[in-house]
CSV table of C-alpha atoms in Angstrom, one decimal:
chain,number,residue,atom,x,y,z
A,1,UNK,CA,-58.4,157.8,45.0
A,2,UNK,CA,-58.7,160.9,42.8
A,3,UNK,CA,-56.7,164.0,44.3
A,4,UNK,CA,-59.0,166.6,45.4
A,5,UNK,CA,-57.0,170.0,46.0
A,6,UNK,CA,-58.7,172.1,49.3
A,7,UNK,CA,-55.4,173.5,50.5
A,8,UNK,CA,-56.2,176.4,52.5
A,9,UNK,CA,-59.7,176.3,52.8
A,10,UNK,CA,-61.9,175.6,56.0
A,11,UNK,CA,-64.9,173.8,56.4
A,12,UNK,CA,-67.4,173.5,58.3
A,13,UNK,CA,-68.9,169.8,59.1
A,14,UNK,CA,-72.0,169.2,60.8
A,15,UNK,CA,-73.1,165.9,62.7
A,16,UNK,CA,-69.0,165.5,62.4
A,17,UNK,CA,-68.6,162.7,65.2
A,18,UNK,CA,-70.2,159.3,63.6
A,19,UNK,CA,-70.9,157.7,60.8
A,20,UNK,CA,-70.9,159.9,57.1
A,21,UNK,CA,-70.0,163.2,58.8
A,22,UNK,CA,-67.0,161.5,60.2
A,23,UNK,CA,-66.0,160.4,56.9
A,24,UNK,CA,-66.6,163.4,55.4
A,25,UNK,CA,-64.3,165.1,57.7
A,26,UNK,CA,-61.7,162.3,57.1
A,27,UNK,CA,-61.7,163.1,53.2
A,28,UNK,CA,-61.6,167.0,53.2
A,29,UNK,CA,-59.0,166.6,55.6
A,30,UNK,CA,-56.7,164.3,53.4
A,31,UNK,CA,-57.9,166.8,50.6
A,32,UNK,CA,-56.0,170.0,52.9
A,33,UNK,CA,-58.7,171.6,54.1
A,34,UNK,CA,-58.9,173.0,57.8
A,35,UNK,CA,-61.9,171.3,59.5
A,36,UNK,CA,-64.6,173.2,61.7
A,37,UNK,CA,-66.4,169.9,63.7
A,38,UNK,CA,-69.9,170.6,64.6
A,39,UNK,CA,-72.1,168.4,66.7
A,40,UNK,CA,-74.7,167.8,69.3
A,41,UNK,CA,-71.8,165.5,70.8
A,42,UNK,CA,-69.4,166.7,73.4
A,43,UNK,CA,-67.8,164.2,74.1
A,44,UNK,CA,-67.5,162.9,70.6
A,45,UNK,CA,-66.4,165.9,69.8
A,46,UNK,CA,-63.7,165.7,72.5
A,47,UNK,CA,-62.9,162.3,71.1
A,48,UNK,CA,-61.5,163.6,68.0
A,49,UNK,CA,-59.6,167.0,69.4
A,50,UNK,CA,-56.6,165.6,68.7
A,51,UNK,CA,-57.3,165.1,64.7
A,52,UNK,CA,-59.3,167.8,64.2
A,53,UNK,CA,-58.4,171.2,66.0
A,54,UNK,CA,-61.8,173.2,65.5
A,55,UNK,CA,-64.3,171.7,66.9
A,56,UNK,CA,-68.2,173.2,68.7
A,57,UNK,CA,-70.6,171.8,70.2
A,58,UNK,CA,-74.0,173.4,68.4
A,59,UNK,CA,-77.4,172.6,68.3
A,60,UNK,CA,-78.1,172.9,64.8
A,61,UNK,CA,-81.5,173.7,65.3
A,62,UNK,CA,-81.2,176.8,67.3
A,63,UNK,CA,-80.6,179.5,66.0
A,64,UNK,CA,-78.8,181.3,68.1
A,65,UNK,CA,-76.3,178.7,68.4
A,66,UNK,CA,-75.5,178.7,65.0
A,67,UNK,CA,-75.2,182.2,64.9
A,68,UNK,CA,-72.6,181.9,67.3
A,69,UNK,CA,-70.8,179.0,66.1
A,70,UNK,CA,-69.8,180.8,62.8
A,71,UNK,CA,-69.0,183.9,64.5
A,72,UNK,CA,-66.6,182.1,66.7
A,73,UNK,CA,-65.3,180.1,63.3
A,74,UNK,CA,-65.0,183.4,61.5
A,75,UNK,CA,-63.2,185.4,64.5
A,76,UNK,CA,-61.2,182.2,64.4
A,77,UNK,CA,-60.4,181.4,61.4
A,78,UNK,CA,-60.9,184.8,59.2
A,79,UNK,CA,-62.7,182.4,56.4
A,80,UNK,CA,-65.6,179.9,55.7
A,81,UNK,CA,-65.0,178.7,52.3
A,82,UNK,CA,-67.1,175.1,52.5
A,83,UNK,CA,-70.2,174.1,54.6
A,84,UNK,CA,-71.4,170.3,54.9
A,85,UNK,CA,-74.7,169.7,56.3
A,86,UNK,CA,-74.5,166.8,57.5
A,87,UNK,CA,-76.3,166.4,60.7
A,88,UNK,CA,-80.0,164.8,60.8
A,89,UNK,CA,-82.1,162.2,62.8
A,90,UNK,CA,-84.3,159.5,61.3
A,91,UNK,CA,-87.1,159.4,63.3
A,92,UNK,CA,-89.0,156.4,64.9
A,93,UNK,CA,-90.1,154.2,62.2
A,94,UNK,CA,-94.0,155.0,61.8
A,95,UNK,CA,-97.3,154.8,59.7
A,96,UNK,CA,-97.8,158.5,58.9
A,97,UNK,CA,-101.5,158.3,60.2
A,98,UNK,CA,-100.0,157.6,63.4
A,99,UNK,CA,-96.8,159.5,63.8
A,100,UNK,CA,-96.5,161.6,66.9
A,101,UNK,CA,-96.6,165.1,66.3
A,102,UNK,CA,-93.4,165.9,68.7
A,103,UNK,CA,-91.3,163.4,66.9
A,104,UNK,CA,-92.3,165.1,63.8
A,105,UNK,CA,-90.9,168.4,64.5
A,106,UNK,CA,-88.1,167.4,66.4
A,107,UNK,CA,-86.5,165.6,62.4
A,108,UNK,CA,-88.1,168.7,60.8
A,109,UNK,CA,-86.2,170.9,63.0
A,110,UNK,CA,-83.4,169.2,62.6
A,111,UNK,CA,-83.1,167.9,59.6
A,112,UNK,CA,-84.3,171.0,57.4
A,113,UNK,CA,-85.0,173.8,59.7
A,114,UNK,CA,-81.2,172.9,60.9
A,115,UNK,CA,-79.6,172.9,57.2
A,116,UNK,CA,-82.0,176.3,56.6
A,117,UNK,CA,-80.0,178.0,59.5
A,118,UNK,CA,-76.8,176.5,59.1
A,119,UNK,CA,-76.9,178.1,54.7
A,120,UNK,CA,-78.0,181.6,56.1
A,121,UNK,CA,-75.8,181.9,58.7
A,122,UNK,CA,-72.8,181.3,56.9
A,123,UNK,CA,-73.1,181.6,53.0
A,124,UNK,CA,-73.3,185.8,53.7
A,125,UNK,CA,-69.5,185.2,54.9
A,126,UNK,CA,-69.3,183.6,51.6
A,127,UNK,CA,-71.0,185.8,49.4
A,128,UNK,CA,-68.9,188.4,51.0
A,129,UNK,CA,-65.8,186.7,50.0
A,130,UNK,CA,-67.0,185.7,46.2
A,131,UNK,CA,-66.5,182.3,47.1
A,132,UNK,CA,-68.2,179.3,48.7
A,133,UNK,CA,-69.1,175.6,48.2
A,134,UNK,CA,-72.1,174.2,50.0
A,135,UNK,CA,-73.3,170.6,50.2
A,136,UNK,CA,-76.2,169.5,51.5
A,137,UNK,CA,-76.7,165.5,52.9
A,138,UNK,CA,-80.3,164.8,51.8
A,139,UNK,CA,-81.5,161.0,51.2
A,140,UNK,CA,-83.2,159.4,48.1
A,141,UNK,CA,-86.3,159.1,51.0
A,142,UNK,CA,-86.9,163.1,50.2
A,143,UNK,CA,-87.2,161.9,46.4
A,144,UNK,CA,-89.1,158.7,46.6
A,145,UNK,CA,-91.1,158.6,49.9
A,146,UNK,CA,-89.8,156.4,52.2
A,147,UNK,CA,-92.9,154.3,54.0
A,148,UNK,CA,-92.5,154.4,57.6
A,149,UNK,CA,-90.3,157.2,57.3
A,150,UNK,CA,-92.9,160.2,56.8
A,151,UNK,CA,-91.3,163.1,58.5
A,152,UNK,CA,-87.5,162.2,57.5
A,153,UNK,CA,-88.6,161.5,53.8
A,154,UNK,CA,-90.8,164.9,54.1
A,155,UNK,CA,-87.8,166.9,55.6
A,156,UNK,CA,-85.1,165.3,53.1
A,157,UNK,CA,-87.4,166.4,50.3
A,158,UNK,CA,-87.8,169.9,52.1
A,159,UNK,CA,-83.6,169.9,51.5
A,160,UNK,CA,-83.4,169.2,48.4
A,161,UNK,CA,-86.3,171.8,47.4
A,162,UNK,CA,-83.7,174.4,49.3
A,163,UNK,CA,-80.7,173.5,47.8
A,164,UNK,CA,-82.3,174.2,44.3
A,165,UNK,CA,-84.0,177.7,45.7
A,166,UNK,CA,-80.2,178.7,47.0
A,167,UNK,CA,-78.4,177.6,43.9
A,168,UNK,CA,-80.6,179.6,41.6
A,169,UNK,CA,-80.1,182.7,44.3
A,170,UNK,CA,-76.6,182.6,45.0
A,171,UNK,CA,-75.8,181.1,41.1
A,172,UNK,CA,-73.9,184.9,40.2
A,173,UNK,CA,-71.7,185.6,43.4
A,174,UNK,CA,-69.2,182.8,43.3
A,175,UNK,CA,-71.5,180.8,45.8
A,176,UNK,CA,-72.2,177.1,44.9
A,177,UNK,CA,-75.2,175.1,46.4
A,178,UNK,CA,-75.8,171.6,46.0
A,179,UNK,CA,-77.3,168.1,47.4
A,180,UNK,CA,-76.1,164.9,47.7
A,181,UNK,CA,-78.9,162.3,47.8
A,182,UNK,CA,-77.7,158.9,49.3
A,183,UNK,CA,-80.0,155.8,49.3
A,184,UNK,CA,-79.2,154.1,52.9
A,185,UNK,CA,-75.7,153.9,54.3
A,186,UNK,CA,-73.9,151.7,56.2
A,187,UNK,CA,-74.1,153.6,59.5
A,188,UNK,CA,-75.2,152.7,63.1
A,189,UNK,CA,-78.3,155.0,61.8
A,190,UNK,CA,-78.9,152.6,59.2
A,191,UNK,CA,-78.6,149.8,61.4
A,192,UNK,CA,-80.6,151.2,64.3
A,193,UNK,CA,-83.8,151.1,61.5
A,194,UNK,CA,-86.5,148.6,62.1
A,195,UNK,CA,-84.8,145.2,60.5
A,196,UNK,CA,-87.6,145.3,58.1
A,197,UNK,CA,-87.3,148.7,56.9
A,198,UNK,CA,-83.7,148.3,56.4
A,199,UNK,CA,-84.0,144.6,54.2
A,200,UNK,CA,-86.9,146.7,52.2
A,201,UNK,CA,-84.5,149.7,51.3
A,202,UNK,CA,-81.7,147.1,50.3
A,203,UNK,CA,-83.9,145.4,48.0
A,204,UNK,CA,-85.3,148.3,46.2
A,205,UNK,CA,-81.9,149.0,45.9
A,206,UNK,CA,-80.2,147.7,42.4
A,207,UNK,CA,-76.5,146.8,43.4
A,208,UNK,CA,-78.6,144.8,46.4
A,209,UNK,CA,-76.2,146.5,49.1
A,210,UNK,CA,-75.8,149.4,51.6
A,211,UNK,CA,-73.6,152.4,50.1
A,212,UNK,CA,-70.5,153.0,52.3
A,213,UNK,CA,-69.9,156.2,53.9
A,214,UNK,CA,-66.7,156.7,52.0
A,215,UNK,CA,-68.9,156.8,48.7
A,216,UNK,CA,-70.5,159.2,50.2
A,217,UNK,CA,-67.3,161.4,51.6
A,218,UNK,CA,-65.9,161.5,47.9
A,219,UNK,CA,-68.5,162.9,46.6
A,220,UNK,CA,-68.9,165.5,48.6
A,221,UNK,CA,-65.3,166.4,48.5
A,222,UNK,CA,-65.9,166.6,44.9
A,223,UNK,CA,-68.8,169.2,45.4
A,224,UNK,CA,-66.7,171.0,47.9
A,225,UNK,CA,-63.9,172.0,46.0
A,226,UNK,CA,-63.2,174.2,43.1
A,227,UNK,CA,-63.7,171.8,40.4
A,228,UNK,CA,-67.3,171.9,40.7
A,229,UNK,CA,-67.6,174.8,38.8
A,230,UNK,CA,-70.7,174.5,36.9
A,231,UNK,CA,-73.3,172.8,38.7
A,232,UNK,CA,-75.4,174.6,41.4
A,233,UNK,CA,-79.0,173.4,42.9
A,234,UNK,CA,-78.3,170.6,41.7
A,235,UNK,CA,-79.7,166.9,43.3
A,236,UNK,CA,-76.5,164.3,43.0
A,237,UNK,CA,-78.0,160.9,43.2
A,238,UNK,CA,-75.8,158.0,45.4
A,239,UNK,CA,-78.0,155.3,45.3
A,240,UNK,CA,-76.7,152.0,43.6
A,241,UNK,CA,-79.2,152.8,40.5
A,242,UNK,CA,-82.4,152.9,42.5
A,243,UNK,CA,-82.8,156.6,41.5
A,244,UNK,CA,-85.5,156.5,38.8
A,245,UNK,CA,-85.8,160.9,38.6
């Protein structure tokens, strides 16, 4: 694999304990960085103390638990240099006419009032700094509309729409902000999907296969390091060509 440099820079991880978040974390690791696990998870989290030393268990969603996660990170630590938000629910699988209202909010709040929090809690310690590489997980549902899937595909898109507001904000202080956009991946998440949901987003998709999480990790630790230099709210299509926009 290509050699990504992140020697002496930490990083934040949410949703760190399964699936792409745990492969996330794998890659910056190999890459040097010092990793800052976040999850819901405590005994996942727990599960991986002895590979990766900083590890919270945070409610992304709550604001005051964020707030306190990175103050703990930063008292720790001195520095954030690299948030992933990773973390995110799918939601039950749906017709929008009929989706329950609780359910809704619960992805909303997770999924994009979660990344919201997560970005202004700690890209100030980044600003401050004059560095600071942010990735956003979002989903090719937030581009295309994923039947079924109203409130995940409604949230993702609300991610990406942030990402591209941040970028343009933060483009002059050293501050980079961008989105990864994966069509599904082979996770349990994936595979916890109604059987027919999941055979309809293979077929739509052109290579006529799940991504891996590991596509997913190197890209991000491509958009987390210092060679992305020149791209900011930006929307970074992983979908086997089913992208169209």
């Amino acid at each position: 694999m290509n050699r990504i440099d992140l020697a002496g820079r930490t990083a934040i991880v949410t949703g760190a304990v399964k699936g792409i978040g745990r492969a996330i974390t794998a890659h910056l690791q190999a890459a040097g960085a010092q990793i800052i696990a976040w999850d819901i998870d405590a005994d996942g989290l727990a599960a991986m103390a002895d590979t990766v030393a900083g590890h919270t268990v945070v409610d992304i969603a709550d604001g005051g638990q964020v707030r306190a996660a990175v103050e703990t990170a930063v008292n720790a630590y001195g520095r954030l240099d690299i948030l992933i938000n990773n973390a995110g629910i799918v939601g039950p699988p749906t017709p929008a006419l009929d989706y329950p209202e609780d359910a809704w909010r619960q992805v909303v709040d997770i999924d994009l009032t979660g990344t919201f929090l997560c970005c202004q809690t700690v890209a100030p310690q980044m600003v401050a700094a004059g560095y600071g590489r942010i990735v956003n997980i979002a989903s090719i549902a937030g581009k295309e509309g994923t039947p079924m899937l109203a409130a995940y595909s409604a949230a993702k898109a609300g991610v990406i729409a942030f990402t591209k507001v941040l970028g343009r904000e933060l483009a002059e202080t050293g501050v980079i902000a961008n989105c990864v956009a994966p069509a599904a991946i082979e996770t349990d998440m994936a595979h916890n999907q109604d059987p027919e949901v999941l055979r309809l987003m293979i077929e739509k998709n052109p290579m006529k296969r799940l991504g891996t999480v590991d596509e997913v990790a190197r890209m991000t630790a491509w958009l987390a390091s210092a060679d992305c230099s020149f791209s900011t709210g930006a929307v970074f299509d992983l979908s086997g060509g089913r992208a169209g926009h």
